[in-house]
Amino acid sequence: MAAKLPISERLGVDAYTSDRESHLTLSDPALCVGCVRKPCILVCPAKVYEWQEGRLVIHHENCLELGACRIACHQLGNGALVWEFPKAGFGVSFRHG
Ligand code: SF4
């Protein structure tokens, strides 16, 4: 049986076709400022969400389209995240298990 690769190496073989326009948006960025737990940052294995200088930065080009952030935001956060799949022809292509 082959050894399991760490997640960083497995993500490294995936291919992304990035749209300039983000498929992940916020209904109101002020909701994120008041979001105590910011669970989107914690649940995303691809580190799409980052808190920088008092605002949520979304690196949509790294999105794995899992949808965990949407559930976390709406169940544990302030519900600001508007989650959609990327437009046809854009997004992630998985290449490893
Ligand atoms: S969990 Fe939702 S409301 Fe909280 S910081 Fe993330 S996107 Fe904003």
XYZ file of C-alpha atoms and ligand atoms in Angstrom:
105
model
C 0.000 0.000 0.000
C 1.347 3.422 -0.978
C 2.119 5.929 1.759
C -0.367 8.776 2.133
C 0.886 12.161 1.020
C 0.341 15.143 3.314
C -2.593 17.350 2.303
C -0.311 20.156 1.104
C 1.291 17.822 -1.438
C -2.058 16.380 -2.526
C -3.474 19.873 -3.077
C -0.343 20.768 -5.012
C -1.204 18.396 -7.862
C -4.706 19.784 -8.388
C -5.219 22.173 -11.285
C -7.174 25.417 -11.086
C -8.696 27.512 -13.815
C -9.289 30.850 -12.177
C -11.982 33.307 -13.063
C -11.100 36.921 -12.335
C -14.528 37.316 -10.788
C -14.932 35.548 -7.449
C -17.693 32.958 -7.055
C -17.426 33.512 -3.287
C -18.796 36.844 -2.134
C -20.100 38.510 1.008
C -23.612 39.854 1.410
C -22.257 42.433 3.857
C -18.559 42.628 4.859
C -19.581 44.316 8.127
C -21.070 40.983 9.231
C -17.553 39.512 9.109
C -16.158 42.289 11.291
C -18.688 41.308 13.941
C -18.200 37.568 13.463
C -16.537 36.327 16.637
C -15.432 32.825 15.602
C -14.762 33.374 11.884
C -15.225 29.644 11.222
C -14.672 30.024 7.465
C -10.974 30.551 8.205
C -10.804 27.444 10.379
C -12.658 24.943 8.187
C -11.127 25.626 4.783
C -8.223 23.227 4.070
C -7.126 25.372 1.108
C -6.822 28.543 3.193
C -9.205 30.485 0.976
C -10.131 32.839 3.829
C -7.722 35.119 5.597
C -8.228 37.984 8.029
C -6.051 40.936 6.998
C -6.094 44.464 8.306
C -9.603 44.276 9.679
C -11.311 42.596 6.759
C -11.902 39.161 5.303
C -9.810 38.449 2.208
C -11.111 35.660 -0.041
C -8.594 33.811 -2.208
C -11.278 32.293 -4.447
C -8.692 30.980 -6.903
C -7.688 28.311 -4.325
C -11.238 27.054 -3.716
C -11.790 23.279 -3.661
C -15.580 23.685 -3.951
C -16.268 21.643 -0.812
C -18.907 24.003 0.556
C -17.799 23.504 4.166
C -17.259 27.247 4.538
C -20.872 27.954 3.588
C -22.186 25.627 6.274
C -19.717 26.924 8.862
C -20.552 30.549 8.087
C -24.302 30.063 8.244
C -24.310 27.695 11.232
C -21.516 29.177 13.355
C -20.704 32.569 11.856
C -22.773 35.596 10.925
C -24.053 34.255 7.602
C -22.325 36.737 5.288
C -20.953 34.223 2.810
C -22.700 33.895 -0.562
C -21.399 30.633 -1.995
C -21.801 29.623 -5.627
C -19.983 27.190 -7.852
C -17.513 28.764 -10.294
C -18.851 29.471 -13.762
C -18.631 26.633 -16.306
C -15.040 26.058 -17.392
C -13.566 27.494 -14.184
C -12.608 26.009 -10.832
C -10.646 23.042 -9.546
C -9.726 19.814 -11.334
C -8.762 17.076 -8.896
C -5.838 14.911 -9.901
C -5.129 12.884 -6.776
C -7.376 10.420 -4.964
S -17.848 32.833 8.916
Fe -19.118 34.076 7.501
S -19.587 35.942 8.656
Fe -17.879 34.922 9.709
S -16.002 35.860 8.870
Fe -16.431 34.015 7.650
S -17.678 34.727 5.889
Fe -17.719 36.348 7.463
